[in-house]
Short mmCIF file of C-alpha atoms in Angstrom, two decimals:
data_model
loop_
_atom_site.label_atom_id
_atom_site.label_comp_id
_atom_site.label_asym_id
_atom_site.label_seq_id
_atom_site.Cartn_x
_atom_site.Cartn_y
_atom_site.Cartn_z
CA SER A 8 -29.88 18.14 17.13
CA ARG A 9 -26.20 17.27 16.53
CA ALA A 10 -24.80 17.57 13.16
CA THR A 11 -23.38 14.97 10.84
CA ARG A 12 -19.82 14.36 10.43
CA PHE A 13 -17.09 13.36 7.55
CA LEU A 14 -13.81 11.71 7.86
CA VAL A 15 -12.07 11.95 4.70
CA LEU A 16 -9.52 9.15 3.92
CA THR A 17 -6.51 10.04 1.04
CA PHE A 18 -3.22 8.28 0.69
CA THR A 19 -1.25 11.57 -0.71
CA VAL A 20 -0.42 14.52 0.84
CA ALA A 21 -1.22 16.84 -1.84
CA ALA A 22 -4.45 14.94 -2.34
CA ARG A 23 -5.32 15.17 1.16
CA ASP A 24 -3.99 19.60 0.66
CA GLU A 25 -6.15 19.39 -2.75
CA LEU A 26 -9.32 18.24 -1.03
CA LYS A 27 -8.70 20.79 1.82
CA ALA A 28 -8.19 23.74 -0.93
CA ARG A 29 -11.56 22.80 -2.51
CA LEU A 30 -13.54 22.26 0.62
CA THR A 31 -12.06 26.06 2.18
CA GLU A 32 -12.84 27.67 -1.36
CA ASP A 33 -16.55 26.56 -3.25
CA PRO A 34 -19.09 28.14 -0.84
CA GLU A 35 -21.19 25.48 -1.46
CA PHE A 36 -19.45 23.64 1.32
CA ALA A 37 -19.46 26.39 4.04
CA SER A 38 -22.46 25.06 5.50
CA ILE A 39 -20.68 21.27 6.25
CA ARG A 40 -17.04 22.41 5.97
CA ASP A 41 -16.07 22.57 9.80
CA HIS A 42 -17.47 19.11 10.51
CA VAL A 43 -15.38 16.77 7.80
CA GLU A 44 -11.74 15.71 8.59
CA ILE A 45 -9.41 15.13 6.01
CA THR A 46 -6.55 13.39 6.24
CA THR A 47 -4.17 10.64 5.21
CA LEU A 48 -4.74 7.07 6.36
CA ASN A 49 -0.29 7.74 7.80
CA ALA A 50 -1.48 10.62 9.69
CA TRP A 51 -4.68 9.72 11.40
CA GLY A 52 -2.85 6.63 12.48
CA PHE A 53 0.09 8.52 14.13
CA ARG A 54 -2.44 10.73 15.62
CA ARG A 55 -4.04 6.96 17.29
CA ILE A 56 -0.40 6.62 18.22
CA LYS A 57 0.77 9.79 20.04
CA SER A 58 -2.91 9.34 22.26
CA GLN A 59 -1.27 6.49 23.15
CA THR A 60 1.75 5.82 23.55
CA ARG A 61 4.05 7.73 26.12
CA ASN A 62 6.81 9.44 24.10
CA PRO A 63 6.67 7.47 20.17
CA ARG A 64 9.96 6.50 18.40
CA LEU A 65 9.04 6.62 14.40
CA LEU A 66 11.49 4.99 12.67
CA THR A 67 12.80 7.42 10.51
CA ASN A 68 16.22 6.64 8.71
CA LYS A 69 18.17 4.14 8.24
CA ASP A 70 20.31 4.38 10.92
CA ASN A 71 18.10 4.40 13.17
CA LYS A 72 15.71 1.05 11.77
CA HIS A 73 19.61 -0.40 11.97
CA PHE A 74 20.74 0.18 15.00
CA THR A 75 16.74 -0.73 16.52
CA ILE A 76 16.86 -4.12 14.35
CA LEU A 77 20.47 -5.23 16.22
CA ASN A 78 19.92 -4.08 19.84
CA GLN A 79 16.72 -3.08 20.16
CA LEU A 80 15.14 -5.81 18.92
CA ALA A 81 18.81 -8.27 20.85
CA PRO A 82 16.78 -9.86 22.89
CA VAL A 83 14.23 -10.84 20.01
CA TRP A 84 16.73 -12.37 17.45
CA GLU A 85 18.80 -14.02 19.21
CA LYS A 86 15.63 -16.63 20.66
CA HIS A 87 15.46 -17.94 16.83
CA LYS A 88 18.76 -18.84 15.11
CA ALA A 89 18.40 -18.54 11.76
CA VAL A 90 17.54 -14.54 12.69
CA LYS A 91 20.46 -14.69 14.41
CA ASP A 92 22.46 -16.39 12.32
CA ALA A 93 21.74 -14.16 9.08
CA ILE A 94 22.09 -11.11 11.24
CA GLU A 95 25.54 -12.34 12.64
CA LYS A 96 27.25 -13.20 9.31
CA ARG A 97 26.38 -9.38 8.08
CA SER A 98 24.76 -6.63 10.36
CA SER A 99 23.72 -4.67 7.29
CA ARG A 100 20.50 -7.62 6.49
CA THR A 101 18.57 -5.47 9.30
CA LYS A 102 17.59 -3.37 6.26
CA GLU A 103 15.71 -6.41 4.46
CA ILE A 104 14.54 -7.63 7.83
CA LEU A 105 12.63 -5.21 8.38
CA GLU A 106 11.16 -3.99 5.05
CA ILE A 107 10.12 -8.17 5.76
CA MET A 108 8.65 -6.91 8.82
CA ASP A 109 6.51 -3.89 7.07
CA ALA A 110 5.71 -6.18 4.93
CA LEU A 111 3.71 -8.95 6.50
CA LYS A 112 1.90 -5.86 8.31
CA ALA A 113 1.14 -4.26 4.94
CA LEU A 114 -0.34 -8.12 3.72
CA GLY A 115 -3.14 -8.22 6.92
CA PHE A 116 -0.40 -10.69 9.45
CA ASP A 117 -1.74 -9.53 12.78
CA HIS A 118 0.43 -10.50 15.11
CA THR A 119 -2.67 -10.00 17.90
CA ARG A 120 -4.50 -12.98 15.79
CA ILE A 121 -2.26 -14.56 13.73
CA LYS A 122 -0.51 -16.36 15.68
CA SER A 123 -0.65 -20.40 15.48
CA ALA A 124 0.76 -22.67 12.29
CA GLU A 125 -2.80 -22.67 11.39
CA GLU A 126 -4.03 -19.14 11.44
CA PHE A 127 -0.46 -18.38 9.25
CA ASN A 128 -1.85 -20.61 5.96
CA ALA A 129 -5.28 -19.99 6.47
CA HIS A 130 -4.00 -16.13 5.76
CA VAL A 131 -1.08 -17.08 3.25
CA GLN A 132 -3.73 -18.68 1.43
CA ASP A 133 -6.32 -15.37 1.47
CA LEU A 134 -3.61 -13.53 0.08
CA ILE A 135 -3.33 -16.50 -2.45
CA ASP A 136 -7.51 -16.20 -3.22
CA LEU A 137 -7.65 -12.27 -3.44
CA GLU A 138 -4.24 -12.74 -6.72
CA LEU A 139 -1.65 -11.70 -4.08
CA GLY A 140 0.32 -15.20 -3.28
CA TRP A 141 3.46 -13.66 -5.93
CA ARG A 142 3.96 -10.33 -3.26
CA LEU A 143 4.20 -13.74 -0.61
CA GLU A 144 6.57 -15.27 -3.39
CA GLU A 145 8.42 -12.11 -3.15
CA LEU A 146 8.80 -11.27 1.17
CA TRP A 147 10.25 -15.95 0.40
CA GLU A 148 13.06 -15.35 -2.48
CA THR A 149 14.12 -12.18 -0.43
CA LEU A 150 14.33 -14.27 3.39
CA ILE A 151 16.49 -16.96 0.65
CA LYS A 152 18.33 -14.61 -0.30
CA ILE A 153 19.28 -13.08 3.10
CA GLY A 154 20.07 -16.63 4.59
CA ILE A 155 17.34 -17.54 7.30
CA LEU A 156 16.12 -19.18 4.34
CA THR A 157 17.46 -22.19 2.82
CA SER A 158 16.09 -23.14 -0.62
CA ARG A 159 13.39 -25.21 -2.17
CA PRO A 160 14.53 -28.64 -3.49
CA ASN A 161 13.51 -29.91 -0.63
CA ASP A 162 10.38 -29.01 -0.05
CA GLY A 163 9.23 -27.53 -3.74
CA ASN A 164 7.00 -29.64 -4.88
CA ASP A 165 5.07 -29.53 -0.95
CA PRO A 166 4.36 -25.73 -0.43
CA GLN A 167 3.10 -26.41 2.88
CA GLY A 168 6.18 -27.92 4.08
CA PHE A 169 8.10 -24.64 2.89
CA LEU A 170 5.29 -23.07 5.37
CA LYS A 171 6.07 -24.49 8.34
CA ARG A 172 9.86 -22.87 7.32
CA VAL A 173 9.35 -19.95 6.43
CA TYR A 174 6.75 -20.30 10.46
CA SER A 175 8.78 -22.01 12.63
CA GLY A 176 12.50 -19.62 11.03
CA PHE A 177 10.89 -16.38 10.39
CA TYR A 178 7.02 -15.74 11.44
CA LYS A 179 7.30 -16.32 14.81
CA PHE A 180 10.69 -14.49 15.31
CA TRP A 181 8.15 -11.51 13.77
CA LEU A 182 5.42 -12.24 16.59
CA GLU A 183 7.77 -11.39 19.26
CA ALA A 184 9.71 -8.79 17.96
CA THR A 185 6.32 -6.56 16.56
CA ASP A 186 5.49 -6.89 19.71
CA GLN A 187 8.72 -5.70 21.13
CA LEU A 188 8.14 -2.51 19.03
CA ILE A 189 4.94 -1.50 20.15
CA ASN A 190 5.34 -2.08 24.04
CA SER A 191 8.39 -0.12 23.83
CA ALA A 192 7.29 3.17 21.38
CA THR A 193 8.74 2.44 18.69
CA PHE A 194 6.62 2.48 14.87
CA THR A 195 7.49 2.65 11.39
CA LEU A 196 5.89 4.21 9.12
CA GLU A 197 3.57 1.71 7.91
CA ASP A 198 2.64 0.66 11.98
CA GLN A 199 0.99 3.75 12.24
CA LYS A 200 -1.29 2.41 10.05
CA TYR A 201 -1.27 -0.70 11.99
CA PHE A 202 -1.65 -0.15 15.22
CA ALA A 203 -3.66 1.85 14.83
CA PHE A 204 -5.75 -0.42 13.11
CA ILE A 205 -5.45 -2.98 15.45
CA ASP A 206 -5.77 -0.15 18.57
CA GLU A 207 -9.68 1.17 17.40
CA ARG A 208 -10.89 -2.78 16.31
CA GLN A 209 -9.85 -3.71 19.90
CA LYS A 210 -11.62 -0.48 20.97
CA GLY A 211 -14.90 -1.58 18.95
CA GLU A 212 -14.60 -4.43 20.21
CA ASP A 213 -14.59 -3.64 23.96
CA ALA A 214 -16.87 -0.67 23.88
CA ASP A 215 -20.08 -1.22 25.53
CA LYS A 216 -22.47 1.76 24.06
CA PRO A 217 -21.39 2.90 20.36
CA LEU A 218 -20.00 5.97 19.77
CA THR A 219 -21.76 9.30 20.31
CA GLY A 220 -21.48 12.81 19.89
CA VAL A 221 -18.20 14.47 18.39
CA ALA A 222 -16.33 11.49 18.64
CA LYS A 223 -18.38 9.70 15.72
CA TYR A 224 -17.95 10.00 12.68
CA ASP A 225 -21.36 9.03 10.33
CA HIS A 226 -19.81 8.80 6.89
CA VAL A 227 -16.08 7.30 5.54
CA ILE A 228 -15.39 8.04 2.07
CA VAL A 229 -12.15 6.52 0.69
CA ASP A 230 -10.61 8.19 -1.66
CA GLU A 231 -8.17 6.57 -4.50
CA PHE A 232 -9.90 2.71 -3.36
CA GLN A 233 -8.34 1.35 -5.96
CA ASP A 234 -4.33 1.37 -3.73
CA ILE A 235 -5.36 0.02 -1.13
CA ASN A 236 -3.58 -3.25 0.28
CA PRO A 237 -4.95 -5.58 3.37
CA LEU A 238 -3.57 -3.74 5.77
CA ASP A 239 -5.27 0.02 4.66
CA LEU A 240 -8.55 -2.33 4.26
CA ASN A 241 -8.56 -3.39 8.22
CA LEU A 242 -8.26 -0.15 8.78
CA ILE A 243 -11.00 1.39 7.19
CA LYS A 244 -13.05 -1.68 8.76
CA ALA A 245 -12.00 -1.21 11.99
CA ILE A 246 -13.20 2.93 11.91
CA VAL A 247 -16.03 2.01 9.75
CA GLU A 248 -17.67 -0.53 13.04
CA ARG A 249 -16.90 1.23 15.19
CA HIS A 250 -18.39 3.93 14.43
CA ARG A 251 -21.57 2.80 12.75
CA ALA A 252 -20.97 4.66 9.88
CA THR A 253 -21.37 4.66 5.62
CA VAL A 254 -18.19 4.16 3.86
CA THR A 255 -18.11 5.45 0.47
CA LEU A 256 -15.13 4.27 -2.44
CA VAL A 257 -14.03 6.24 -4.62
CA GLY A 258 -11.39 5.29 -7.18
CA ASP A 259 -10.70 3.80 -10.62
CA ASP A 260 -10.14 -0.15 -10.96
CA ASP A 261 -7.96 1.12 -14.11
CA GLN A 262 -5.72 2.84 -12.51
CA ALA A 263 -4.84 0.00 -9.80
CA ILE A 264 -1.09 0.34 -10.33
CA TYR A 265 0.34 -0.40 -7.28
CA GLU A 266 0.67 -3.87 -6.78
CA TRP A 267 3.94 -3.42 -5.31
CA ARG A 268 2.98 -2.40 -1.94
CA GLY A 269 0.35 -5.23 -1.68
CA THR A 270 -2.11 -3.89 -3.75
CA THR A 271 -5.47 -5.52 -5.24
CA PRO A 272 -7.72 -4.94 -7.48
CA VAL A 273 -10.38 -7.48 -6.23
CA TYR A 274 -11.00 -5.24 -3.50
CA ILE A 275 -12.97 -2.28 -5.76
CA LEU A 276 -14.03 -4.51 -8.19
CA GLU A 277 -16.07 -6.73 -4.90
CA PRO A 278 -16.27 -4.78 -2.43
CA GLU A 279 -19.40 -6.08 -1.05
CA ARG A 280 -17.08 -9.66 0.03
CA PHE A 281 -14.86 -7.17 2.52
CA PHE A 282 -17.60 -4.81 3.91
CA ALA A 283 -21.30 -5.53 5.24
CA SER A 284 -22.95 -2.86 2.95
CA ARG A 285 -24.70 -3.11 -0.47
CA PHE A 286 -23.12 -0.75 -2.70
CA LYS A 287 -24.71 0.98 -5.66
CA THR A 288 -22.68 2.69 -8.52
CA PHE A 289 -22.08 5.61 -9.80
CA THR A 290 -19.57 5.70 -13.09
CA LEU A 291 -17.56 9.11 -13.98
CA GLN A 292 -16.96 9.21 -17.36
CA THR A 293 -15.77 12.65 -18.50
CA ASN A 294 -12.22 12.71 -18.50
CA TYR A 295 -11.06 16.32 -18.01
CA ARG A 296 -7.79 15.96 -18.00
CA SER A 297 -6.78 14.70 -21.20
CA PRO A 298 -6.61 15.28 -25.06
CA ALA A 299 -9.33 13.34 -26.71
CA ASN A 300 -6.82 10.94 -28.88
CA ILE A 301 -5.38 10.12 -25.50
CA VAL A 302 -8.21 9.36 -23.76
CA THR A 303 -9.05 7.17 -26.72
CA LEU A 304 -6.09 5.22 -27.98
CA ALA A 305 -5.79 5.05 -23.75
CA GLN A 306 -9.40 3.33 -23.58
CA LYS A 307 -8.54 0.98 -26.20
CA LEU A 308 -5.61 0.06 -24.83
CA ILE A 309 -7.50 -0.64 -21.09
CA ARG A 310 -9.77 -3.17 -22.60
CA HIS A 311 -7.20 -5.16 -23.41
CA ASN A 312 -7.02 -6.46 -19.07
CA GLN A 313 -9.31 -8.42 -17.56
CA ARG A 314 -10.00 -7.53 -14.51
CA ARG A 315 -12.29 -4.59 -14.99
CA VAL A 316 -15.10 -2.89 -14.67
CA ASP A 317 -16.13 -1.33 -19.16
CA LYS A 318 -16.48 1.93 -19.27
CA ASP A 319 -17.15 4.82 -21.98
CA THR A 320 -14.63 7.31 -21.07
CA GLN A 321 -15.30 10.23 -23.03
CA ALA A 322 -13.27 13.14 -23.45
CA PHE A 323 -14.24 17.01 -21.86
CA GLN A 324 -11.27 18.24 -24.33
CA THR A 325 -11.87 19.30 -28.22
CA ALA A 326 -7.86 19.22 -28.87
CA GLU A 327 -6.07 17.03 -29.74
CA ALA A 328 -2.44 15.25 -28.48
CA GLU A 329 0.50 14.95 -30.96
CA ILE A 330 1.54 11.20 -30.54
CA ARG A 331 4.71 9.82 -31.92
CA VAL A 332 5.52 6.18 -32.08
CA GLU A 333 8.50 5.06 -32.81
CA GLU A 334 8.93 1.47 -34.11
CA THR A 335 12.75 -1.17 -33.49
CA GLU A 336 12.67 -3.39 -35.99
CA ASP A 337 15.97 -5.61 -33.44
CA ILE A 338 13.54 -6.32 -30.65
CA ASN A 339 17.46 -7.72 -28.75
CA ALA A 340 18.37 -4.45 -29.67
CA SER A 341 15.81 -1.96 -28.78
CA LEU A 342 16.62 -0.93 -25.19
CA ASP A 343 19.97 1.31 -26.37
CA LEU A 344 17.01 1.86 -29.59
CA ALA A 345 14.93 3.53 -28.02
CA ALA A 346 16.81 5.35 -25.04
CA GLU A 347 18.99 6.63 -28.11
CA LEU A 348 16.09 8.10 -29.48
CA VAL A 349 14.55 9.31 -26.50
CA ALA A 350 17.71 11.33 -25.87
CA GLU A 351 17.21 12.47 -29.11
CA HIS A 352 13.92 14.16 -28.53
CA ILE A 353 14.79 15.58 -25.28
CA LYS A 354 18.07 17.03 -25.92
CA PRO A 355 17.79 20.41 -24.37
CA ASP A 356 17.43 23.55 -26.34
CA GLY A 357 17.72 26.15 -24.12
CA SER A 358 14.13 25.99 -23.16
CA PRO A 359 12.83 24.54 -19.64
CA THR A 360 11.31 21.60 -20.31
CA ARG A 361 8.95 19.38 -18.03
CA ILE A 362 10.02 15.18 -19.54
CA ALA A 363 7.90 12.44 -18.13
CA LEU A 364 9.82 9.54 -18.72
CA ILE A 365 7.56 6.01 -18.07
CA GLY A 366 7.99 2.74 -17.33
CA ARG A 367 6.35 -0.33 -16.62
CA LYS A 368 9.06 -1.75 -13.87
CA LYS A 369 12.08 0.34 -12.76
CA ALA A 370 14.38 -2.41 -14.50
CA GLN A 371 12.94 -1.06 -17.84
CA LEU A 372 14.58 2.35 -17.41
CA ILE A 373 17.81 1.86 -16.30
CA PRO A 374 19.35 1.66 -19.74
CA TYR A 375 17.51 5.45 -19.99
CA GLN A 376 19.03 6.34 -16.73
CA VAL A 377 23.01 4.58 -17.68
CA TYR A 378 22.42 6.00 -21.03
CA PHE A 379 20.91 9.92 -20.51
CA ALA A 380 24.12 9.92 -17.68
CA SER A 381 27.17 8.53 -20.53
CA LYS A 382 25.64 11.56 -22.65
CA ASN A 383 25.51 14.22 -19.42
#
């Protein structure tokens, strides 16, 4: 009889390699070792690109990205006045244009299905319902900044009027440009997943009968599921549905920190909204990594979050870390004082040391970089 096959999807090469090492080295996995595929979403998608296109070209540096927008897509943007004017005024804006194109794919826009203004508006509302409206606002502000859209004074109280301008000013260009790049076998890193999603869904819809044999996955396991964005979800769903596989989602809603790439904790908190499956939850509540007092204090802080599943996380370690809190009285001077305190704490003393300096936003870390540079 045919062996059961597993597909394990990760988001980083490091996670993939760690899982592969465990699969290879742990004797308990010996019986299934040859029937488990472990890969990143991007690598899975690029393999699909190579199997479906001739001589694919992956855009990996700023020069070939700039050339692609400026030359390869010229027949497209020359037909769209707002984009044409922005590029001709400052050709360096090709970087932002390609980034916005990729961001729309990451947010689940689909050039084959979301074509009309009505479909565009409906998907925008879906993203707002997923608490991703702020990410759209960032994209619209970038379009204003680079001159493709004008600012909002006339339709600030008319969101539908503004969305109409987004649709006509940029989205219609995006539809044609996305199609042009795919037809010319030119792909960004985001396209590895986007192309694979479109192709996998199409193959699933066109199939007369379900997959069988070695081509079929029986079980799909997704690692770090809290980090997925709408495009990741679409690709995972397309694979699960085409293979008629079960799906296991592994992750931690308390570690959902990648909002900047369009992720939302809604996916891991409410998976039954997005998959045609019922889920059973298993909570792993032992922390093996951190000292006991770090776990206790982290849980105390994390419980202030509203959108989460409550957990009773316990530390496996009994040792405690040294925790030092420095408070400053003058909030206006706090960043300068903090930089000075940290610099004094990590001043090199001749022994090799690794330091992690963590901030919630990049803007919080810039004063440290400036201060450290001034102190060599």
